[in-house]
Short mmCIF file of C-alpha atoms in Angstrom, two decimals:
data_model
loop_
_atom_site.label_atom_id
_atom_site.label_comp_id
_atom_site.label_asym_id
_atom_site.label_seq_id
_atom_site.Cartn_x
_atom_site.Cartn_y
_atom_site.Cartn_z
CA MET A 1 -50.27 -32.43 10.59
CA LYS A 2 -48.62 -34.70 13.07
CA ASN A 3 -45.07 -35.93 13.16
CA THR A 4 -46.25 -39.52 12.60
CA GLU A 5 -48.05 -38.37 9.40
CA MET A 6 -45.02 -36.48 8.33
CA LEU A 7 -42.91 -39.60 8.74
CA GLU A 8 -45.39 -41.71 6.72
CA TRP A 9 -46.13 -39.15 4.02
CA MET A 10 -42.41 -38.81 3.40
CA ASN A 11 -42.52 -42.29 1.95
CA GLY A 12 -43.74 -40.80 -1.36
CA LEU A 13 -40.61 -38.66 -1.78
CA ASP A 14 -39.38 -38.63 -5.36
CA ALA A 15 -36.72 -41.32 -6.07
CA LYS A 16 -34.27 -38.66 -7.16
CA TYR A 17 -33.81 -37.54 -3.58
CA LEU A 18 -33.36 -41.11 -2.37
CA THR A 19 -30.87 -41.89 -5.12
CA GLU A 20 -28.99 -38.71 -4.39
CA ALA A 21 -28.73 -39.52 -0.66
CA ALA A 22 -27.40 -42.97 -1.52
CA HIS A 23 -24.52 -41.37 -3.46
CA PRO A 24 -21.74 -40.48 -1.01
CA VAL A 25 -20.05 -37.11 -1.63
CA ILE A 26 -16.48 -38.05 -1.13
CA ARG A 27 -14.45 -35.61 0.79
CA GLN A 28 -10.75 -35.77 0.59
CA LYS A 29 -9.33 -35.03 3.98
CA LYS A 30 -5.69 -34.25 3.78
CA ARG A 31 -5.23 -34.90 7.48
CA ARG A 32 -6.04 -38.50 6.77
CA MET A 33 -3.38 -39.07 4.21
CA LEU A 34 -1.47 -42.28 4.55
CA PRO A 35 2.03 -42.12 6.03
CA ALA A 36 4.78 -41.42 3.59
CA LEU A 37 6.32 -44.83 4.10
CA ILE A 38 3.31 -46.64 2.64
CA ALA A 39 3.14 -44.33 -0.38
CA ALA A 40 6.84 -44.75 -1.03
CA ALA A 41 6.45 -48.52 -1.10
CA ALA A 42 3.77 -48.13 -3.76
CA ALA A 43 5.76 -45.67 -5.83
CA ALA A 44 7.61 -48.27 -7.88
CA ALA A 45 4.37 -49.85 -9.00
CA CYS A 46 3.11 -46.47 -10.02
CA MET A 47 6.17 -45.66 -12.09
CA THR A 48 5.96 -48.90 -14.03
CA ALA A 49 2.22 -49.00 -14.41
CA GLY A 50 1.56 -45.33 -15.21
CA VAL A 51 1.08 -44.64 -18.87
CA PHE A 52 0.20 -41.23 -20.22
CA ALA A 53 -1.76 -40.66 -23.38
CA TYR A 54 -3.56 -37.79 -25.17
CA GLY A 55 -6.62 -37.74 -27.19
CA LEU A 56 -9.58 -39.31 -25.36
CA TYR A 57 -12.52 -37.04 -24.66
CA HIS A 58 -15.81 -38.28 -23.29
CA LYS A 59 -18.30 -35.76 -24.40
CA GLU A 60 -21.18 -37.42 -22.57
CA SER A 61 -19.20 -37.17 -19.28
CA VAL A 62 -18.66 -33.47 -19.69
CA GLN A 63 -22.32 -32.95 -20.66
CA GLN A 64 -23.37 -34.87 -17.51
CA TYR A 65 -21.79 -32.26 -15.25
CA LEU A 66 -21.59 -29.09 -17.38
CA GLY A 67 -24.79 -29.55 -19.35
CA THR A 68 -25.00 -29.75 -23.13
CA ALA A 69 -24.75 -25.99 -23.59
CA GLY A 70 -21.94 -25.94 -21.04
CA GLU A 71 -20.00 -28.62 -22.85
CA GLU A 72 -20.32 -26.83 -26.17
CA LEU A 73 -19.28 -23.57 -24.64
CA PHE A 74 -16.40 -25.08 -22.73
CA SER A 75 -15.07 -27.15 -25.64
CA GLU A 76 -15.04 -24.04 -27.80
CA TYR A 77 -12.63 -22.04 -25.75
CA ALA A 78 -11.19 -24.01 -22.91
CA VAL A 79 -10.21 -27.56 -23.82
CA LYS A 80 -6.63 -27.53 -24.94
CA GLY A 81 -6.11 -31.27 -24.73
CA THR A 82 -7.25 -34.12 -22.65
CA ASN A 83 -5.22 -36.29 -20.40
CA THR A 84 -5.67 -40.04 -20.07
CA PHE A 85 -3.69 -42.01 -17.55
CA SER A 86 -3.80 -45.79 -17.38
CA ASN A 87 -2.37 -48.94 -15.96
CA ASP A 88 -2.98 -52.41 -17.49
CA ARG A 89 -6.47 -52.63 -15.97
CA ALA A 90 -8.09 -49.28 -16.37
CA SER A 91 -7.81 -45.72 -17.59
CA VAL A 92 -8.67 -42.38 -15.99
CA THR A 93 -9.33 -39.47 -18.31
CA VAL A 94 -9.50 -35.83 -17.17
CA ASP A 95 -12.11 -34.77 -19.74
CA ALA A 96 -12.45 -31.22 -18.53
CA LEU A 97 -10.69 -29.01 -16.04
CA LEU A 98 -12.15 -25.57 -15.56
CA TYR A 99 -9.87 -23.21 -13.59
CA ASP A 100 -10.50 -19.55 -12.95
CA GLY A 101 -7.40 -18.88 -10.87
CA TYR A 102 -9.28 -19.48 -7.58
CA SER A 103 -10.84 -22.87 -7.68
CA ALA A 104 -11.24 -25.66 -10.24
CA TYR A 105 -13.82 -28.10 -11.41
CA ALA A 106 -13.00 -31.25 -13.24
CA VAL A 107 -14.88 -33.96 -15.01
CA MET A 108 -13.27 -37.40 -15.11
CA THR A 109 -14.06 -40.70 -16.74
CA ILE A 110 -12.88 -43.98 -15.37
CA GLU A 111 -12.96 -46.94 -17.68
CA ALA A 112 -12.10 -50.60 -16.85
CA PHE A 113 -10.54 -52.45 -19.78
CA ASP A 114 -12.39 -55.61 -18.77
CA PRO A 115 -15.98 -55.03 -19.94
CA SER A 116 -17.31 -57.33 -17.19
CA VAL A 117 -15.97 -55.00 -14.48
CA THR A 118 -18.62 -52.56 -13.14
CA VAL A 119 -17.52 -49.02 -12.38
CA ARG A 120 -19.78 -47.88 -9.54
CA TRP A 121 -21.12 -44.38 -8.87
CA ASP A 122 -20.18 -44.56 -5.22
CA TRP A 123 -16.53 -45.17 -5.91
CA ASN A 124 -14.19 -42.38 -4.90
CA PRO A 125 -12.81 -41.09 -8.15
CA LEU A 126 -10.06 -39.22 -6.34
CA PRO A 127 -6.54 -40.62 -6.10
CA GLU A 128 -5.66 -40.53 -2.42
CA ARG A 129 -2.06 -39.61 -2.33
CA ILE A 130 -0.54 -36.26 -3.38
CA CYS A 131 2.82 -36.96 -4.81
CA ASP A 132 5.62 -35.48 -6.97
CA ALA A 133 5.99 -36.20 -10.68
CA ASP A 134 7.93 -39.43 -9.91
CA GLY A 135 5.18 -40.71 -7.65
CA ASN A 136 6.99 -39.97 -4.34
CA ALA A 137 4.70 -38.89 -1.56
CA VAL A 138 4.60 -35.16 -0.76
CA GLU A 139 3.57 -34.26 2.76
CA ARG A 140 1.85 -31.13 3.89
CA ASP A 141 3.99 -28.69 5.90
CA GLU A 142 2.96 -27.03 9.11
CA ASN A 143 1.41 -24.21 7.10
CA ARG A 144 -0.78 -26.77 5.46
CA ARG A 145 0.95 -26.39 2.09
CA TYR A 146 2.37 -28.88 -0.34
CA GLU A 147 5.78 -27.71 -1.55
CA GLY A 148 4.66 -24.19 -0.63
CA LYS A 149 1.30 -24.34 -2.39
CA LEU A 150 -2.00 -24.33 -0.64
CA ILE A 151 -4.66 -26.89 -1.57
CA GLY A 152 -8.23 -26.36 -0.38
CA SER A 153 -10.69 -29.09 0.26
CA ILE A 154 -11.23 -31.44 -2.66
CA THR A 155 -14.65 -33.03 -3.05
CA ALA A 156 -15.87 -35.43 -5.65
CA GLY A 157 -18.81 -37.63 -6.56
CA GLY A 158 -20.59 -39.14 -9.46
CA TYR A 159 -24.00 -40.19 -10.69
CA TRP A 160 -25.16 -41.09 -14.17
CA ASP A 161 -27.80 -43.01 -15.98
CA ARG A 162 -26.44 -46.49 -15.77
CA GLU A 163 -28.50 -47.69 -18.67
CA ALA A 164 -26.88 -45.09 -20.90
CA LEU A 165 -23.30 -45.97 -20.20
CA PRO A 166 -21.42 -49.27 -20.51
CA SER A 167 -21.06 -50.75 -17.02
CA ASN A 168 -17.27 -50.61 -17.20
CA GLN A 169 -17.37 -46.79 -17.51
CA GLY A 170 -18.11 -44.15 -14.92
CA LYS A 171 -18.11 -40.39 -15.01
CA PHE A 172 -17.37 -38.24 -12.01
CA TRP A 173 -16.97 -34.58 -11.00
CA VAL A 174 -14.18 -33.24 -8.80
CA ASN A 175 -14.25 -29.81 -7.09
CA PHE A 176 -10.91 -28.29 -6.01
CA GLY A 177 -11.72 -25.78 -3.34
CA ASP A 178 -8.79 -23.41 -3.24
CA MET A 179 -6.08 -23.62 -5.88
CA ARG A 180 -4.87 -20.07 -6.05
CA ASP A 181 -1.22 -21.14 -5.90
CA TRP A 182 -1.51 -23.56 -8.80
CA ASN A 183 -1.77 -21.51 -12.02
CA GLY A 184 0.66 -23.16 -14.47
CA GLU A 185 1.36 -25.99 -12.01
CA THR A 186 0.58 -29.68 -12.10
CA LEU A 187 -0.92 -31.54 -9.13
CA HIS A 188 0.12 -35.17 -9.15
CA MET A 189 -2.14 -37.60 -7.35
CA LYS A 190 -1.93 -41.35 -7.03
CA TYR A 191 -4.38 -44.15 -6.14
CA GLU A 192 -3.27 -46.16 -3.10
CA ASP A 193 -4.13 -49.78 -2.60
CA GLN A 194 -4.61 -49.80 1.12
CA ALA A 195 -7.21 -47.14 1.30
CA TRP A 196 -10.19 -49.42 0.74
CA GLN A 197 -9.65 -50.89 4.18
CA ARG A 198 -10.78 -47.62 5.77
CA GLN A 199 -14.10 -47.57 3.91
CA VAL A 200 -17.11 -47.87 6.11
CA ASP A 201 -18.59 -51.36 5.86
CA GLN A 202 -22.05 -50.13 5.03
CA GLU A 203 -24.45 -51.60 2.54
CA THR A 204 -25.15 -49.37 -0.41
CA LEU A 205 -28.26 -49.03 -2.56
CA ASP A 206 -26.81 -51.61 -4.90
CA GLY A 207 -26.75 -54.17 -2.13
CA ILE A 208 -22.93 -54.33 -2.09
CA LYS A 209 -20.95 -53.56 0.96
CA ASN A 210 -18.86 -50.43 0.63
CA ASN A 211 -15.64 -52.08 1.52
CA GLU A 212 -16.13 -54.94 -0.99
CA ALA A 213 -16.81 -52.36 -3.68
CA ALA A 214 -13.93 -50.28 -2.55
CA LYS A 215 -11.56 -53.21 -2.68
CA ALA A 216 -12.59 -53.96 -6.26
CA TYR A 217 -12.05 -50.31 -7.08
CA TYR A 218 -8.55 -50.14 -5.68
CA ASP A 219 -7.69 -53.47 -7.28
CA LEU A 220 -8.47 -51.75 -10.54
CA LEU A 221 -6.73 -48.46 -9.97
CA ARG A 222 -3.97 -49.03 -7.47
CA GLY A 223 -0.67 -47.41 -8.35
CA LEU A 224 -2.18 -45.28 -11.10
CA GLN A 225 -1.04 -41.66 -11.06
CA VAL A 226 -3.24 -38.84 -12.42
CA ASP A 227 -1.98 -35.38 -13.17
CA PHE A 228 -4.10 -32.26 -13.00
CA THR A 229 -2.55 -29.32 -14.82
CA PHE A 230 -4.12 -25.98 -13.80
CA GLU A 231 -3.89 -23.37 -16.48
CA LYS A 232 -6.32 -20.54 -16.06
CA ASN A 233 -8.82 -21.14 -18.82
CA CYS A 234 -11.88 -19.34 -17.56
CA GLU A 235 -12.69 -15.64 -17.51
CA CYS A 236 -12.91 -13.97 -14.12
CA TYR A 237 -14.16 -10.44 -13.51
CA THR A 238 -14.37 -8.29 -10.43
CA MET A 239 -17.98 -7.09 -9.92
CA THR A 240 -18.71 -4.17 -7.63
CA ALA A 241 -21.90 -3.16 -5.80
CA LYS A 242 -22.92 0.41 -5.00
CA ASP A 243 -21.74 -0.03 -1.38
CA GLY A 244 -18.31 -0.95 -2.68
CA SER A 245 -18.48 -4.64 -1.83
CA GLN A 246 -17.13 -6.92 -4.48
CA VAL A 247 -17.41 -10.44 -5.79
CA GLN A 248 -15.59 -12.19 -8.60
CA LEU A 249 -17.62 -13.69 -11.41
CA SER A 250 -16.04 -16.53 -13.44
CA ASP A 251 -17.44 -18.74 -16.12
CA PHE A 252 -18.48 -21.38 -13.59
CA GLU A 253 -18.75 -19.77 -10.11
CA VAL A 254 -19.15 -16.66 -8.11
CA ILE A 255 -16.28 -16.09 -5.68
CA LEU A 256 -17.61 -14.42 -2.55
CA ASN A 257 -14.58 -14.10 -0.36
CA HIS A 258 -10.83 -14.53 -0.40
CA GLU A 259 -10.04 -14.68 3.25
CA PRO A 260 -9.51 -18.17 4.49
CA ILE A 261 -11.91 -19.28 7.17
CA SER A 262 -10.31 -21.07 10.03
CA ASP A 263 -10.95 -24.77 10.61
CA ASP A 264 -12.11 -23.98 14.11
CA ASP A 265 -14.33 -21.08 13.15
CA TYR A 266 -17.42 -23.24 12.56
CA ASP A 267 -19.91 -20.58 13.53
CA GLY A 268 -18.12 -17.96 11.45
CA TYR A 269 -18.22 -20.26 8.52
CA ASN A 270 -21.90 -21.03 8.95
CA SER A 271 -22.96 -17.42 9.32
CA PHE A 272 -21.17 -16.65 6.08
CA PHE A 273 -22.67 -19.73 4.49
CA GLU A 274 -26.19 -18.89 5.61
CA LYS A 275 -25.89 -15.38 4.36
CA PHE A 276 -25.43 -16.52 0.81
CA HIS A 277 -26.93 -19.95 0.48
CA ASN A 278 -30.28 -20.30 -1.28
CA VAL A 279 -30.50 -16.62 -2.14
CA PRO A 280 -31.94 -15.54 -5.53
CA VAL A 281 -29.32 -15.01 -8.13
CA LYS A 282 -29.79 -13.34 -11.50
CA LEU A 283 -27.42 -12.83 -14.39
CA ILE A 284 -27.78 -9.69 -16.56
CA TYR A 285 -26.14 -9.94 -19.96
CA HIS A 286 -24.74 -7.00 -21.93
CA ASP A 287 -27.67 -7.25 -24.35
CA GLY A 288 -30.07 -6.74 -21.46
CA THR A 289 -31.22 -10.30 -21.25
CA GLU A 290 -31.74 -11.51 -17.69
CA GLN A 291 -31.40 -15.13 -16.52
CA GLU A 292 -32.34 -16.45 -13.13
CA VAL A 293 -30.08 -19.21 -11.91
CA VAL A 294 -30.08 -21.41 -8.81
CA ASN A 295 -27.34 -21.40 -6.24
CA ARG A 296 -25.97 -24.93 -5.98
CA ASN A 297 -23.57 -24.24 -3.23
CA TYR A 298 -21.21 -27.13 -2.47
CA GLY A 299 -19.18 -25.13 -0.06
CA PHE A 300 -20.72 -26.71 2.96
CA PHE A 301 -18.11 -29.44 3.33
CA ALA A 302 -15.24 -27.17 2.42
CA GLU A 303 -14.90 -25.54 5.77
CA ASP A 304 -11.11 -25.60 5.93
CA PHE A 305 -9.47 -22.46 4.59
CA SER A 306 -11.21 -22.45 1.24
CA VAL A 307 -12.27 -19.76 -1.07
CA PHE A 308 -15.97 -19.42 -0.43
CA SER A 309 -17.61 -19.68 -3.82
CA MET A 310 -21.14 -20.06 -5.05
CA GLU A 311 -21.80 -22.58 -7.77
CA ILE A 312 -24.59 -21.47 -10.04
CA ALA A 313 -26.58 -23.54 -12.47
CA THR A 314 -29.90 -23.52 -14.27
CA SER A 315 -31.27 -26.32 -12.12
CA TYR A 316 -30.55 -28.00 -8.79
CA PHE A 317 -30.24 -31.45 -10.24
CA LEU A 318 -27.63 -31.65 -12.96
CA GLU A 319 -29.17 -34.69 -14.59
CA GLU A 320 -32.21 -32.66 -15.62
CA GLU A 321 -32.59 -32.18 -19.30
CA GLY A 322 -31.06 -29.00 -20.72
CA PHE A 323 -29.30 -27.70 -17.61
CA THR A 324 -26.04 -25.77 -17.74
CA LYS A 325 -23.59 -24.66 -15.09
CA VAL A 326 -21.19 -22.71 -17.30
CA PHE A 327 -22.02 -19.16 -18.16
CA PRO A 328 -19.75 -16.94 -20.33
CA ALA A 329 -18.67 -14.24 -17.84
CA SER A 330 -17.42 -12.02 -20.69
CA GLU A 331 -21.05 -11.60 -21.84
CA ILE A 332 -22.42 -10.78 -18.41
CA ALA A 333 -22.71 -7.12 -17.38
CA ALA A 334 -24.00 -7.59 -13.86
CA ILE A 335 -25.00 -10.20 -11.34
CA GLU A 336 -27.72 -9.70 -8.74
CA ILE A 337 -27.32 -11.71 -5.53
CA ASP A 338 -30.16 -11.48 -3.08
CA GLY A 339 -31.21 -8.13 -4.53
CA VAL A 340 -27.76 -6.62 -4.48
CA ARG A 341 -26.45 -5.76 -7.93
CA TYR A 342 -22.80 -6.15 -8.72
CA GLU A 343 -21.52 -4.63 -11.97
CA LYS A 344 -18.34 -4.93 -13.96
CA MET B 1 -22.58 -62.06 -9.46
CA LEU B 2 -25.46 -59.69 -8.84
CA MET B 3 -27.87 -59.07 -11.70
CA ASP B 4 -28.28 -55.55 -13.02
CA ASP B 5 -31.67 -53.87 -12.57
CA THR B 6 -32.70 -54.17 -16.23
CA ALA B 7 -32.26 -57.94 -16.05
CA LEU B 8 -34.11 -58.07 -12.72
CA LEU B 9 -37.04 -56.11 -14.08
CA ARG B 10 -37.15 -58.40 -17.14
CA LEU B 11 -37.53 -61.38 -14.78
CA PHE B 12 -40.48 -59.64 -13.12
CA GLN B 13 -42.05 -58.89 -16.43
CA GLU B 14 -41.59 -62.48 -17.60
CA ARG B 15 -43.14 -63.63 -14.31
CA SER B 16 -40.05 -65.71 -13.54
CA GLU B 17 -39.89 -66.78 -10.01
CA ARG B 18 -36.15 -66.17 -10.10
CA ALA B 19 -37.07 -62.49 -9.86
CA ILE B 20 -37.72 -62.82 -6.14
CA ALA B 21 -34.59 -64.80 -5.35
CA GLU B 22 -32.35 -62.55 -7.45
CA THR B 23 -33.90 -59.39 -5.97
CA GLU B 24 -33.53 -60.74 -2.51
CA GLN B 25 -29.90 -61.54 -3.15
CA LYS B 26 -29.18 -58.05 -4.46
CA TYR B 27 -31.42 -55.87 -2.32
CA GLY B 28 -32.45 -58.08 0.60
CA GLY B 29 -29.70 -56.69 2.82
CA LEU B 30 -30.60 -53.12 2.03
CA CYS B 31 -34.28 -53.61 2.78
CA ARG B 32 -33.59 -55.70 5.90
CA ARG B 33 -31.34 -53.01 7.33
CA LEU B 34 -33.97 -50.31 6.71
CA ALA B 35 -36.68 -52.45 8.23
CA GLN B 36 -34.51 -53.20 11.18
CA ARG B 37 -33.88 -49.55 11.85
CA ILE B 38 -37.66 -48.98 11.97
CA LEU B 39 -38.83 -52.18 13.69
CA ASP B 40 -35.81 -52.96 15.88
CA ASN B 41 -36.66 -56.65 15.64
CA SER B 42 -34.95 -58.99 13.28
CA GLU B 43 -37.82 -61.41 12.82
CA ASP B 44 -40.25 -58.58 12.09
CA ALA B 45 -37.69 -57.09 9.74
CA GLU B 46 -37.34 -60.38 7.90
CA GLU B 47 -41.13 -60.66 7.51
CA CYS B 48 -41.22 -57.09 6.33
CA VAL B 49 -38.65 -57.77 3.62
CA ASN B 50 -40.57 -60.82 2.46
CA ASP B 51 -43.75 -58.67 2.27
CA ALA B 52 -41.89 -56.03 0.28
CA LEU B 53 -40.62 -58.59 -2.18
CA LEU B 54 -44.16 -59.99 -2.58
CA SER B 55 -45.51 -56.55 -3.04
CA ALA B 56 -42.91 -55.90 -5.75
CA TRP B 57 -43.88 -59.17 -7.40
CA ASN B 58 -47.56 -58.15 -7.38
CA SER B 59 -46.92 -54.62 -8.66
CA ILE B 60 -44.30 -55.17 -11.38
CA PRO B 61 -45.76 -55.14 -13.97
CA PRO B 62 -47.67 -52.90 -14.49
CA GLU B 63 -45.24 -50.77 -12.47
CA GLU B 64 -41.84 -50.16 -14.17
CA PRO B 65 -39.75 -48.54 -11.50
CA ALA B 66 -36.98 -46.39 -12.90
CA ASN B 67 -34.98 -47.03 -9.78
CA LEU B 68 -35.54 -50.49 -8.35
CA ALA B 69 -33.54 -49.88 -5.18
CA ALA B 70 -35.54 -46.81 -4.27
CA TYR B 71 -38.77 -48.62 -5.18
CA LEU B 72 -38.02 -51.53 -2.94
CA SER B 73 -36.82 -49.24 -0.16
CA ALA B 74 -40.08 -47.30 -0.33
CA LEU B 75 -42.13 -50.55 -0.20
CA THR B 76 -40.12 -51.75 2.79
CA ARG B 77 -40.35 -48.51 4.62
CA ASN B 78 -44.11 -48.33 4.08
CA ILE B 79 -44.66 -51.86 5.21
CA ALA B 80 -42.49 -51.50 8.30
CA LEU B 81 -44.27 -48.28 9.37
CA ASN B 82 -47.65 -49.90 8.79
CA ARG B 83 -46.58 -52.80 10.92
CA LEU B 84 -45.65 -50.44 13.74
CA LYS B 85 -48.95 -48.67 13.35
CA ALA B 86 -50.95 -51.87 13.32
CA ASN B 87 -49.34 -52.88 16.55
CA ASN B 88 -50.06 -49.42 18.02
CA ARG B 89 -46.32 -49.11 18.49
CA ILE B 90 -45.48 -46.13 16.27
CA ARG B 91 -45.06 -43.72 19.12
CA ARG B 92 -43.13 -46.18 21.25
CA GLY B 93 -40.96 -47.21 18.32
CA GLY B 94 -38.73 -49.43 17.48
CA GLY B 95 -35.29 -48.60 16.38
CA GLN B 96 -34.76 -45.06 15.27
CA ILE B 97 -38.47 -44.15 15.28
CA PRO B 98 -38.83 -42.44 18.71
CA ALA B 99 -35.86 -40.19 18.12
CA VAL B 100 -36.86 -39.45 14.54
CA LEU B 101 -40.44 -38.57 15.64
CA ASP B 102 -39.20 -36.29 18.36
CA GLU B 103 -36.96 -34.50 15.88
CA LEU B 104 -39.72 -34.21 13.29
CA ALA B 105 -42.04 -32.79 15.87
CA GLU B 106 -39.84 -29.66 15.75
CA CYS B 107 -40.82 -29.11 12.10
CA ILE B 108 -44.58 -29.16 12.56
CA PRO B 109 -46.23 -25.83 11.51
CA ALA B 110 -47.83 -23.83 14.30
CA GLU B 111 -50.98 -25.39 15.72
CA GLY B 112 -54.22 -24.03 14.30
CA SER B 113 -52.61 -22.22 11.44
CA VAL B 114 -54.05 -22.74 7.93
CA GLU B 115 -50.66 -24.01 6.95
CA ALA B 116 -50.90 -26.81 9.54
CA GLU B 117 -53.63 -28.39 7.44
CA TYR B 118 -51.35 -30.17 5.08
CA ASP B 119 -52.54 -33.31 3.41
CA ARG B 120 -50.16 -35.93 2.10
CA ARG B 121 -49.87 -34.56 -1.38
CA SER B 122 -49.40 -30.90 -0.43
CA PHE B 123 -46.91 -31.85 2.24
CA LEU B 124 -44.86 -33.87 -0.19
CA ALA B 125 -44.88 -31.11 -2.74
CA ALA B 126 -43.84 -28.58 -0.10
CA LEU B 127 -41.11 -30.85 1.25
CA GLU B 128 -39.70 -31.42 -2.24
CA ARG B 129 -39.66 -27.62 -2.87
CA PHE B 130 -37.90 -27.24 0.45
CA LEU B 131 -35.36 -29.90 -0.30
CA ASP B 132 -34.63 -28.27 -3.63
CA THR B 133 -33.64 -25.09 -1.76
CA LEU B 134 -31.09 -26.90 0.42
CA PRO B 135 -27.45 -27.32 -0.44
CA ARG B 136 -26.86 -30.86 -1.61
CA ASP B 137 -25.07 -31.87 1.59
CA ALA B 138 -27.77 -30.71 3.97
CA ARG B 139 -30.34 -32.36 1.72
CA VAL B 140 -28.68 -35.76 1.70
CA ILE B 141 -28.12 -35.66 5.46
CA PHE B 142 -31.83 -34.85 5.93
CA VAL B 143 -32.96 -37.65 3.62
CA ARG B 144 -30.54 -40.16 5.20
CA ARG B 145 -31.88 -39.34 8.66
CA TYR B 146 -35.63 -39.06 8.06
CA TRP B 147 -36.15 -41.32 5.09
CA TYR B 148 -33.52 -43.98 5.51
CA MET B 149 -33.55 -43.63 9.33
CA ASN B 150 -29.81 -43.73 9.56
CA THR B 151 -28.34 -42.82 12.90
CA CYS B 152 -26.21 -39.69 13.12
CA ARG B 153 -23.17 -41.95 13.63
CA GLU B 154 -23.92 -43.79 10.40
CA ILE B 155 -24.28 -40.58 8.44
CA ALA B 156 -21.10 -39.21 9.94
CA ASP B 157 -19.20 -42.32 8.91
CA ALA B 158 -20.66 -42.26 5.44
CA TYR B 159 -19.74 -38.67 4.81
CA GLN B 160 -16.52 -38.62 6.74
CA MET B 161 -17.60 -35.82 9.09
CA SER B 162 -18.05 -35.53 12.81
CA GLU B 163 -21.23 -36.70 14.43
CA SER B 164 -21.71 -33.29 15.99
CA LYS B 165 -21.61 -31.65 12.59
CA VAL B 166 -24.31 -34.04 11.46
CA ARG B 167 -26.44 -33.05 14.46
CA VAL B 168 -25.86 -29.31 13.94
CA THR B 169 -26.79 -29.64 10.29
CA LEU B 170 -29.97 -31.56 11.09
CA THR B 171 -30.98 -29.04 13.75
CA ARG B 172 -30.52 -26.12 11.36
CA THR B 173 -32.38 -27.95 8.56
CA ARG B 174 -35.31 -28.79 10.87
CA ARG B 175 -35.52 -25.14 11.96
CA LYS B 176 -35.54 -24.05 8.29
CA LEU B 177 -38.16 -26.65 7.40
CA LYS B 178 -40.48 -25.43 10.13
CA ALA B 179 -40.04 -21.81 8.94
CA PHE B 180 -40.62 -22.93 5.38
CA LEU B 181 -43.78 -24.89 6.22
CA ASP B 182 -45.07 -21.97 8.36
CA LYS B 183 -44.73 -19.65 5.38
CA GLU B 184 -45.57 -21.98 2.59
CA ASP B 185 -49.04 -21.84 1.08
CA ALA B 186 -49.41 -25.54 0.54
CA ILE B 187 -52.93 -25.60 -0.90
#
């Protein structure tokens, strides 16, 4: 095989890889937050436009990212209420928020009230500005904390079958990297209206330039404030191997370390990452049933001071029929990672 | 207002000539940019896009692509690479091709090994198995570079990361791909 053949043969790559690569994974970089002054100017709009309501729940959104079994499981014991936030143009619903005391995983639905508006999968579902309950900007201190509380990297993205959903709706996932300081606390975040200008002017698979799409997005959501309330709602158990090493198993992830990894320690991060990524993982239930799962590690982008966790699921691509990424930790007796067995 | 893909496909199926114009309006830029990255010549890229649209017209129906953007991109990529080959330019490039070929050369299984005897189908199957083992971020960076022929700078901008991190990720992924192909029983 020659490199020229490799290049040509690659043309037949399954469309799912091409589509996935066209979906930006949006990484919220706290160091790029807008100056406080800009946010303060937008605060008034937020306070008048922000409306809070209970009751909406988009089952199909949750199933998209937790799987049908995951959604059933999660809705049984974790959903205490759903939060919908809106302005006069759109609503944002936090349909699910899994939190195990270390990190969190949310599912959100964005819906434009005008049915002719298209919600796009490459929009950034994350509000840009971290603020207080009144919408006033909160800046990070020198210890990289917000009002004394650490926030790890937050990543988000979205993809869905566009034929199966009205064009004015979109469903997104959000991964909060390190939220150990947030049990019982509410993180307030707000969409800014200048941020679209920083988008890269690059044509997307839909033939629309990113910055044009981003402007439409911020026109829709600007000033809207979304609250994420973190109440530990997932089980989390310490699992110990024979050599004494430990991991934590929660309903939706395996926590591998607790020590923050420095921003500058890129090699240290990668050696840790390579030790655990793509290793075989098996769950052993109390009744003796064994289940092999895949390691869908998203930690790669989360290099700054995050909990290093392993996301497990029944398949690599969450849109595949019948997948799940939520496993009841209370029913699991042991987890085997790369041949090492950790038991409760 | 751009048409959605269902409406576009309906135009193809109804053999409406609007299909070409509407598709060009929506996806022309995407295809042109991809062709330009391969051919490094705007006239050639333009012809390549026209050929891809014609090819889509001739193939839909009976084809019913589930993802029209990916389908058109694949047509464009194929036509652009064939054009380079026909002009005996594939090694000299255009655009991103010389750099991409140099990088892919690092992934070739060892010369003379049974595993080096991949054919198109077995290589694709092996590559897809390999991509499935990668974390999502490394996978999309790989596909962006070697399928879409994005520069490292473009990938870095799209993913809000440093260019050096993109390069490091690609280097590690290529190393892993070579090891994977060396080990993989592709037949």
